[in-house]
C-alpha cells in the first residue's frame, strides 16, 4: 500500500508465481482470485481507475504477450529446455515471473530479456572441465583462477541450480585468452626461456598454485611470452621459474577431506604420466569417469617424487638421472618414484657443474652409439 498503485503488479506476480502451474490445461483465475476484493464493485471509482491503469501495460490479446514478456512455449523453443523445467525454475524463483492479463485471466510468463540471455548462455556454455581442457590446465586450477578474480563464473540462479560445477560463457574464455596474449612480451626479451608447463611439472608435494602463477604473469610481476592461451604456449625466464617453484597454493584451495580428483587432475598433481593413473585407487562415478580420493593423492604427493618431476626440476634426461640416483643409493620403488624427502635432499646437493657433466656424458654416449639427437633450447 505504501507504493500504491505501482506495487500492485509486484504483488500479483508474487501470488501468481507461488500458485500458477504453467501447464497448457491449467485454469487461471482473474486478478480477484489472487488478491481478494481487487475486482469488487464496492471499490471507489478512482481506485478502480488506478487499478485499470496499472494493469494496462500487462493486458494483451490472445496469442500475444506484453512488451518484454515471453510465453512458456516460445521460451522452450528458444532455450531448448523442457517447459516443465522452465516452469519449475520459475516457481522456485530461479527465473523471474512476469504476468499478463488476457480476458480477465492472469497468466504466468517469463522475462524476455532473461530468457534470451539464458538461450545465449546455453548455446555458448563452457563447463569448468571444458575450460580447463582449452587452457591445458587441471580442473582444480579453474577454481583457483576464479578465486584470483582472473575468471568470472556465471552465477545466475538458474545456472547455479542446474549445474554442480562452475559454468562459464565462451566469451569469458575469449577475454581471458586475449589478456594472456596482450600482456605477454616478445620471446627475445626473456633470458634463457623455459616452457611454463615444464616449470609446473617441477612443482610437487600438493596442488600447484595456478591462481598465484597466473596472477604473477598477468599482473606484470613475471615477464612472459605467449603464442597462445594454453600453458603449452607460454614461456618464462629460467630465473623466474626458480622463484615460481617456491609459490604455494592458497590455503582455501587445499581440498577438504572426502573430496576427489579426476584421473587427469591426480596425474597432474603427482607429475605422473597418464599411462600410470591405472595404479591409483578409485572408482567410476555416475558419469563413467574415475574419481581418485584426495587423501590418497595428497599422501602420495607429500611422500613420493616421480621421475618426471625430478627430470623437470634438474633439467636432466631421465636415463642418466635415474642412473645417478642409483649410484647414490636411491632406487625407484614403483611408478610413483622415490621417497620424496631423501631424494630431494640429495638432488639439492647437485651443483650446476654436476648436472652439466651428466648432460655431456649422455650426449657422448648417444654419439658413441651413432645417435645424433637435436640440441634442445630448453630441457
Short mmCIF file of C-alpha atoms in Angstrom, two decimals:
data_model
loop_
_atom_site.label_atom_id
_atom_site.label_comp_id
_atom_site.label_asym_id
_atom_site.label_seq_id
_atom_site.Cartn_x
_atom_site.Cartn_y
_atom_site.Cartn_z
CA UNK A 1 0.00 0.00 0.00
CA UNK A 2 2.93 2.38 0.63
CA UNK A 3 3.86 2.02 -3.07
CA UNK A 4 0.32 2.16 -4.45
CA UNK A 5 -0.52 1.58 -7.18
CA UNK A 6 2.84 0.56 -8.78
CA UNK A 7 3.39 -2.25 -6.24
CA UNK A 8 0.15 -3.90 -7.34
CA UNK A 9 1.91 -5.65 -10.25
CA UNK A 10 4.65 -6.96 -7.97
CA UNK A 11 2.08 -8.31 -5.51
CA UNK A 12 0.15 -10.05 -8.27
CA UNK A 13 3.33 -11.51 -9.79
CA UNK A 14 4.33 -12.92 -6.40
CA UNK A 15 0.94 -14.59 -5.93
CA UNK A 16 0.88 -15.98 -9.46
CA UNK A 17 4.43 -17.19 -9.07
CA UNK A 18 3.51 -19.13 -5.95
CA UNK A 19 0.43 -20.86 -7.35
CA UNK A 20 0.44 -20.95 -11.16
CA UNK A 21 1.40 -24.27 -12.76
CA UNK A 22 2.28 -23.12 -16.30
CA UNK A 23 0.51 -26.10 -17.86
CA UNK A 24 -1.46 -26.00 -21.13
CA UNK A 25 -4.58 -27.32 -19.38
CA UNK A 26 -4.25 -25.19 -16.24
CA UNK A 27 -7.20 -23.00 -15.27
CA UNK A 28 -6.14 -19.49 -14.32
CA UNK A 29 -8.13 -17.10 -12.20
CA UNK A 30 -8.67 -13.41 -12.56
CA UNK A 31 -6.99 -10.69 -10.52
CA UNK A 32 -9.52 -11.08 -7.73
CA UNK A 33 -8.52 -14.75 -7.41
CA UNK A 34 -5.04 -13.71 -6.33
CA UNK A 35 -5.83 -10.52 -4.45
CA UNK A 36 -9.28 -10.67 -2.86
CA UNK A 37 -11.50 -7.68 -3.48
CA UNK A 38 -9.48 -6.32 -6.37
CA UNK A 39 -12.49 -6.50 -8.70
CA UNK A 40 -15.10 -5.62 -6.11
CA UNK A 41 -17.84 -3.20 -7.24
CA UNK A 42 -17.63 -1.62 -3.81
CA UNK A 43 -14.29 -0.01 -4.65
CA UNK A 44 -14.41 3.75 -5.24
CA UNK A 45 -14.26 4.80 -8.89
CA UNK A 46 -10.85 6.45 -8.54
CA UNK A 47 -9.43 3.21 -7.05
CA UNK A 48 -10.88 1.10 -9.89
CA UNK A 49 -9.43 3.57 -12.40
CA UNK A 50 -6.00 3.38 -10.76
CA UNK A 51 -6.11 -0.43 -10.88
CA UNK A 52 -7.17 -0.45 -14.54
CA UNK A 53 -4.39 1.99 -15.43
CA UNK A 54 -1.81 -0.14 -13.62
CA UNK A 55 -2.97 -3.34 -15.35
CA UNK A 56 -2.98 -1.77 -18.81
CA UNK A 57 0.74 -2.48 -19.62
CA UNK A 58 0.29 -6.22 -18.93
CA UNK A 59 -3.00 -6.57 -20.80
CA UNK A 60 -2.87 -8.33 -24.18
CA UNK A 61 -4.97 -10.16 -26.73
CA UNK A 62 -4.98 -13.94 -27.17
CA UNK A 63 -1.79 -15.30 -28.76
CA UNK A 64 0.29 -12.25 -27.83
CA UNK A 65 2.41 -11.16 -24.89
CA UNK A 66 3.01 -7.75 -23.34
CA UNK A 67 6.21 -5.94 -24.21
CA UNK A 68 9.24 -7.54 -22.55
CA UNK A 69 7.47 -10.85 -21.82
CA UNK A 70 7.70 -14.28 -23.39
CA UNK A 71 5.38 -17.28 -23.12
CA UNK A 72 6.49 -20.71 -21.96
CA UNK A 73 6.14 -22.33 -25.38
CA UNK A 74 8.33 -19.74 -27.09
CA UNK A 75 10.83 -19.86 -24.21
CA UNK A 76 11.06 -23.62 -24.66
CA UNK A 77 11.77 -23.17 -28.37
CA UNK A 78 14.45 -20.52 -27.75
CA UNK A 79 16.32 -22.30 -24.95
CA UNK A 80 15.81 -25.95 -25.84
CA UNK A 81 14.76 -26.58 -22.23
CA UNK A 82 11.64 -28.57 -21.37
CA UNK A 83 8.58 -26.48 -20.50
CA UNK A 84 8.13 -28.22 -17.15
CA UNK A 85 11.76 -27.50 -16.31
CA UNK A 86 11.32 -23.80 -17.04
CA UNK A 87 8.05 -23.73 -15.09
CA UNK A 88 9.66 -25.39 -12.08
CA UNK A 89 12.53 -22.90 -12.24
CA UNK A 90 10.06 -20.02 -12.36
CA UNK A 91 8.15 -21.30 -9.34
CA UNK A 92 11.44 -21.82 -7.45
CA UNK A 93 12.48 -18.25 -8.17
CA UNK A 94 15.37 -19.25 -10.45
CA UNK A 95 13.67 -17.42 -13.31
CA UNK A 96 11.75 -14.17 -12.92
CA UNK A 97 7.95 -14.46 -13.03
CA UNK A 98 6.14 -11.97 -15.25
CA UNK A 99 2.36 -11.86 -15.66
CA UNK A 100 -0.05 -10.96 -18.44
CA UNK A 101 -3.79 -10.29 -18.34
CA UNK A 102 -5.92 -11.93 -21.04
CA UNK A 103 -9.71 -11.85 -20.86
CA UNK A 104 -9.50 -11.06 -17.16
CA UNK A 105 -7.24 -14.06 -16.54
CA UNK A 106 -3.75 -13.69 -15.13
CA UNK A 107 -1.20 -16.00 -16.74
CA UNK A 108 2.45 -16.51 -15.77
CA UNK A 109 5.09 -15.64 -18.34
CA UNK A 110 8.85 -15.14 -18.29
CA UNK A 111 11.05 -12.12 -18.79
CA UNK A 112 12.05 -11.99 -22.46
CA UNK A 113 15.46 -10.43 -21.87
CA UNK A 114 16.31 -13.05 -19.23
CA UNK A 115 15.22 -15.93 -21.48
CA UNK A 116 17.20 -14.56 -24.42
CA UNK A 117 20.25 -14.32 -22.16
CA UNK A 118 19.69 -17.90 -21.00
CA UNK A 119 19.40 -19.13 -24.60
CA UNK A 120 22.66 -17.41 -25.50
CA UNK A 121 24.41 -18.84 -22.43
CA UNK A 122 23.24 -22.40 -23.12
CA UNK A 123 24.48 -22.12 -26.69
CA UNK A 124 27.92 -20.89 -25.60
CA UNK A 125 28.24 -22.66 -22.26
CA UNK A 126 31.64 -23.89 -21.10
CA UNK A 127 31.94 -26.16 -18.09
CA UNK A 128 34.95 -25.93 -15.81
CA UNK A 129 36.20 -29.21 -17.31
CA UNK A 130 35.89 -27.90 -20.88
CA UNK A 131 37.59 -24.64 -19.97
CA UNK A 132 40.45 -26.48 -18.30
CA UNK A 133 40.87 -28.56 -21.47
CA UNK A 134 41.18 -25.40 -23.57
CA UNK A 135 43.84 -24.00 -21.24
CA UNK A 136 45.58 -27.37 -20.80
CA UNK A 137 45.15 -26.95 -17.05
CA UNK A 138 43.73 -29.29 -14.40
CA UNK A 139 40.13 -28.64 -13.44
CA UNK A 140 41.04 -27.55 -9.89
CA UNK A 141 43.13 -24.75 -11.44
CA UNK A 142 39.97 -23.15 -12.86
CA UNK A 143 38.59 -22.70 -9.34
CA UNK A 144 41.85 -21.03 -8.35
CA UNK A 145 41.62 -18.65 -11.31
CA UNK A 146 38.06 -17.73 -10.29
CA UNK A 147 39.17 -17.03 -6.71
CA UNK A 148 42.03 -14.89 -8.03
CA UNK A 149 39.38 -12.92 -9.99
CA UNK A 150 41.02 -13.78 -13.27
CA UNK A 151 37.92 -15.64 -14.49
CA UNK A 152 34.26 -14.81 -13.84
CA UNK A 153 31.83 -17.67 -13.28
CA UNK A 154 28.19 -17.43 -14.36
CA UNK A 155 26.20 -17.10 -11.13
CA UNK A 156 22.65 -16.75 -12.47
CA UNK A 157 20.20 -18.64 -10.17
CA UNK A 158 19.01 -20.93 -12.99
CA UNK A 159 22.59 -21.93 -13.84
CA UNK A 160 23.60 -22.42 -10.20
CA UNK A 161 20.56 -24.62 -9.58
CA UNK A 162 21.08 -26.89 -12.59
CA UNK A 163 24.86 -27.42 -12.69
CA UNK A 164 27.05 -28.86 -9.94
CA UNK A 165 30.31 -27.32 -11.17
CA UNK A 166 31.24 -23.73 -12.14
CA UNK A 167 29.95 -22.70 -15.56
CA UNK A 168 31.33 -20.09 -17.95
CA UNK A 169 30.29 -18.26 -21.09
CA UNK A 170 32.59 -18.80 -24.07
CA UNK A 171 33.17 -15.04 -24.19
CA UNK A 172 34.86 -15.29 -20.78
CA UNK A 173 37.41 -17.73 -22.15
CA UNK A 174 37.95 -15.45 -25.16
CA UNK A 175 38.52 -12.47 -22.84
CA UNK A 176 40.98 -14.43 -20.68
CA UNK A 177 42.85 -15.78 -23.72
CA UNK A 178 43.11 -12.28 -25.20
CA UNK A 179 44.51 -10.94 -21.94
CA UNK A 180 47.18 -13.65 -21.93
CA UNK A 181 48.21 -12.75 -25.47
CA UNK A 182 48.05 -8.97 -24.95
CA UNK A 183 50.01 -8.96 -21.69
CA UNK A 184 52.88 -11.11 -22.95
CA UNK A 185 56.25 -9.79 -24.13
CA UNK A 186 58.39 -10.77 -27.16
CA UNK A 187 60.27 -14.04 -26.70
CA UNK A 188 63.57 -12.23 -27.26
CA UNK A 189 63.02 -10.27 -24.03
CA UNK A 190 63.31 -13.45 -21.93
CA UNK A 191 66.61 -14.76 -20.58
CA UNK A 192 67.08 -18.49 -21.10
CA UNK A 193 63.33 -19.15 -21.61
CA UNK A 194 61.65 -22.32 -20.38
CA UNK A 195 58.07 -23.56 -21.05
CA UNK A 196 55.60 -22.89 -18.25
CA UNK A 197 54.25 -26.43 -18.41
CA UNK A 198 57.72 -27.78 -17.66
CA UNK A 199 58.12 -25.37 -14.76
CA UNK A 200 54.78 -26.63 -13.41
CA UNK A 201 55.95 -30.22 -13.71
CA UNK A 202 58.85 -29.40 -11.40
CA UNK A 203 56.39 -28.30 -8.67
CA UNK A 204 55.22 -31.15 -6.45
CA UNK A 205 54.05 -32.02 -2.97
CA UNK A 206 50.41 -30.98 -3.49
CA UNK A 207 48.13 -28.83 -5.61
CA UNK A 208 50.01 -26.47 -7.90
CA UNK A 209 49.38 -22.74 -7.25
CA UNK A 210 47.86 -21.93 -10.63
CA UNK A 211 45.91 -18.94 -9.34
CA UNK A 212 49.06 -17.32 -7.99
CA UNK A 213 51.10 -18.30 -11.06
CA UNK A 214 48.71 -16.56 -13.47
CA UNK A 215 48.37 -13.58 -11.14
CA UNK A 216 52.14 -13.18 -11.28
CA UNK A 217 52.05 -13.33 -15.08
CA UNK A 218 49.01 -11.19 -15.85
CA UNK A 219 49.71 -8.53 -13.23
CA UNK A 220 53.19 -7.95 -14.64
CA UNK A 221 55.32 -9.31 -11.80
CA UNK A 222 56.78 -12.05 -14.01
CA UNK A 223 57.72 -11.37 -17.63
CA UNK A 224 56.48 -13.99 -20.08
CA UNK A 225 55.98 -14.63 -23.77
CA UNK A 226 52.94 -16.35 -25.21
CA UNK A 227 51.99 -17.76 -28.59
CA UNK A 228 48.55 -18.84 -27.30
CA UNK A 229 46.33 -19.15 -24.22
CA UNK A 230 47.38 -22.72 -23.41
CA UNK A 231 50.19 -23.21 -20.87
CA UNK A 232 51.96 -25.20 -23.59
CA UNK A 233 52.48 -21.89 -25.44
CA UNK A 234 53.76 -19.76 -22.53
CA UNK A 235 57.47 -19.23 -21.79
CA UNK A 236 59.19 -17.54 -18.84
CA UNK A 237 62.81 -16.81 -17.95
CA UNK A 238 64.71 -19.53 -16.09
CA UNK A 239 65.38 -17.24 -13.11
CA UNK A 240 61.65 -16.55 -12.75
CA UNK A 241 60.97 -20.28 -12.97
CA UNK A 242 63.11 -20.88 -9.89
CA UNK A 243 61.11 -18.27 -7.94
CA UNK A 244 57.81 -19.68 -9.18
CA UNK A 245 58.63 -23.09 -7.72
CA UNK A 246 58.57 -21.52 -4.26
CA UNK A 247 54.94 -20.38 -4.60
CA UNK A 248 52.30 -22.32 -2.69
CA UNK A 249 48.59 -22.75 -3.32
CA UNK A 250 46.38 -20.53 -1.16
CA UNK A 251 45.06 -22.31 1.92
CA UNK A 252 41.45 -22.20 0.71
CA UNK A 253 42.42 -24.27 -2.33
CA UNK A 254 43.71 -27.22 -0.34
CA UNK A 255 40.97 -29.74 -0.90
CA UNK A 256 38.92 -30.91 2.06
CA UNK A 257 38.69 -34.39 3.47
CA UNK A 258 36.39 -36.59 1.43
CA UNK A 259 36.94 -34.72 -1.86
CA UNK A 260 38.00 -36.47 -5.04
CA UNK A 261 40.05 -35.65 -8.12
CA UNK A 262 39.68 -36.81 -11.68
CA UNK A 263 42.35 -39.16 -13.03
CA UNK A 264 43.79 -36.35 -15.14
CA UNK A 265 43.98 -33.94 -12.20
CA UNK A 266 45.50 -36.58 -9.93
CA UNK A 267 48.19 -37.29 -12.53
CA UNK A 268 48.92 -33.55 -12.83
CA UNK A 269 49.29 -33.14 -9.05
CA UNK A 270 51.65 -36.13 -8.85
CA UNK A 271 53.54 -35.27 -12.07
CA UNK A 272 52.64 -38.77 -13.18
CA UNK A 273 52.32 -39.87 -16.83
CA UNK A 274 48.69 -40.60 -17.67
CA UNK A 275 49.53 -44.18 -18.60
CA UNK A 276 50.23 -44.84 -14.90
CA UNK A 277 46.97 -43.50 -13.45
CA UNK A 278 45.56 -47.02 -13.54
CA UNK A 279 47.73 -47.69 -10.47
CA UNK A 280 45.84 -45.08 -8.44
CA UNK A 281 42.94 -46.27 -6.25
CA UNK A 282 39.48 -45.03 -7.15
CA UNK A 283 36.20 -45.97 -8.73
CA UNK A 284 33.95 -44.84 -11.56
CA UNK A 285 31.48 -42.01 -10.95
CA UNK A 286 27.89 -41.92 -12.21
CA UNK A 287 29.20 -40.32 -15.41
CA UNK A 288 31.69 -43.14 -16.01
CA UNK A 289 34.84 -41.16 -15.15
CA UNK A 290 37.12 -42.39 -12.38
CA UNK A 291 37.42 -40.35 -9.18
CA UNK A 292 40.56 -40.59 -7.04
CA UNK A 293 40.27 -39.88 -3.28
CA UNK A 294 42.13 -36.65 -2.48
CA UNK A 295 43.56 -38.08 0.76
CA UNK A 296 45.33 -40.78 -1.27
CA UNK A 297 46.65 -38.29 -3.82
CA UNK A 298 47.81 -35.94 -1.07
CA UNK A 299 49.62 -38.78 0.71
CA UNK A 300 51.47 -39.74 -2.46
CA UNK A 301 52.24 -36.10 -3.32
CA UNK A 302 53.79 -35.50 0.08
CA UNK A 303 55.70 -38.76 0.33
CA UNK A 304 56.87 -39.54 -3.22
CA UNK A 305 58.59 -37.79 -6.11
CA UNK A 306 58.24 -39.06 -9.68
CA UNK A 307 60.85 -39.31 -12.40
CA UNK A 308 59.00 -36.69 -14.47
CA UNK A 309 59.15 -34.16 -11.62
CA UNK A 310 62.85 -34.81 -10.95
CA UNK A 311 63.67 -34.50 -14.63
CA UNK A 312 61.84 -31.16 -14.87
CA UNK A 313 63.42 -29.95 -11.64
CA UNK A 314 67.01 -30.80 -12.57
CA UNK A 315 66.81 -30.38 -16.33
CA UNK A 316 68.34 -33.83 -16.77
CA UNK A 317 67.25 -36.62 -19.09
CA UNK A 318 65.51 -39.44 -17.23
CA UNK A 319 68.08 -42.17 -18.07
CA UNK A 320 71.26 -40.53 -16.69
CA UNK A 321 69.21 -39.03 -13.87
CA UNK A 322 67.97 -42.40 -12.64
CA UNK A 323 71.43 -43.91 -13.08
CA UNK A 324 72.95 -41.17 -10.92
CA UNK A 325 70.35 -41.70 -8.22
CA UNK A 326 71.05 -45.45 -8.19
CA UNK A 327 74.79 -44.82 -7.82
CA UNK A 328 73.98 -42.71 -4.79
CA UNK A 329 71.80 -45.41 -3.24
CA UNK A 330 68.32 -44.26 -4.30
CA UNK A 331 66.29 -46.89 -6.11
CA UNK A 332 62.89 -46.27 -7.63
CA UNK A 333 60.18 -48.18 -5.79
CA UNK A 334 57.44 -48.19 -8.43
CA UNK A 335 55.71 -45.88 -10.94
CA UNK A 336 55.28 -43.28 -8.18
CA UNK A 337 59.04 -42.89 -7.92
CA UNK A 338 61.22 -42.36 -4.88
CA UNK A 339 60.81 -41.27 -1.22
CA UNK A 340 60.37 -37.53 -1.61
CA UNK A 341 62.34 -36.07 1.28
CA UNK A 342 65.56 -38.07 0.95
CA UNK A 343 65.81 -37.80 -2.85
CA UNK A 344 65.14 -34.05 -2.93
CA UNK A 345 67.80 -33.57 -0.27
CA UNK A 346 70.26 -35.47 -2.47
CA UNK A 347 69.33 -33.59 -5.62
CA UNK A 348 69.73 -30.28 -3.78
CA UNK A 349 73.42 -31.08 -3.31
CA UNK A 350 74.00 -31.45 -7.04
CA UNK A 351 75.63 -28.33 -8.41
CA UNK A 352 75.27 -26.91 -11.88
CA UNK A 353 78.62 -28.42 -12.88
CA UNK A 354 77.42 -31.91 -11.90
CA UNK A 355 74.27 -31.53 -13.99
CA UNK A 356 76.29 -30.27 -16.97
CA UNK A 357 78.64 -33.24 -16.66
CA UNK A 358 75.69 -35.66 -16.74
CA UNK A 359 74.35 -33.90 -19.83
CA UNK A 360 77.75 -34.13 -21.57
CA UNK A 361 78.07 -37.80 -20.63
CA UNK A 362 74.63 -38.55 -22.06
CA UNK A 363 75.41 -36.72 -25.33
CA UNK A 364 78.75 -38.59 -25.56
CA UNK A 365 77.01 -41.94 -25.12
CA UNK A 366 74.49 -41.07 -27.83
CA UNK A 367 77.24 -40.13 -30.30
CA UNK A 368 79.22 -43.27 -29.46
CA UNK A 369 76.15 -45.34 -30.33
CA UNK A 370 75.66 -43.45 -33.59
CA UNK A 371 72.75 -41.28 -32.37
CA UNK A 372 72.78 -37.55 -33.01
CA UNK A 373 69.92 -36.05 -31.05
CA UNK A 374 68.91 -32.46 -31.64
CA UNK A 375 70.10 -29.97 -29.10
CA UNK A 376 67.01 -28.50 -27.45
CA UNK A 377 66.93 -24.87 -26.44
CA UNK A 378 65.15 -25.74 -23.24
CA UNK A 379 65.10 -29.01 -21.30
#
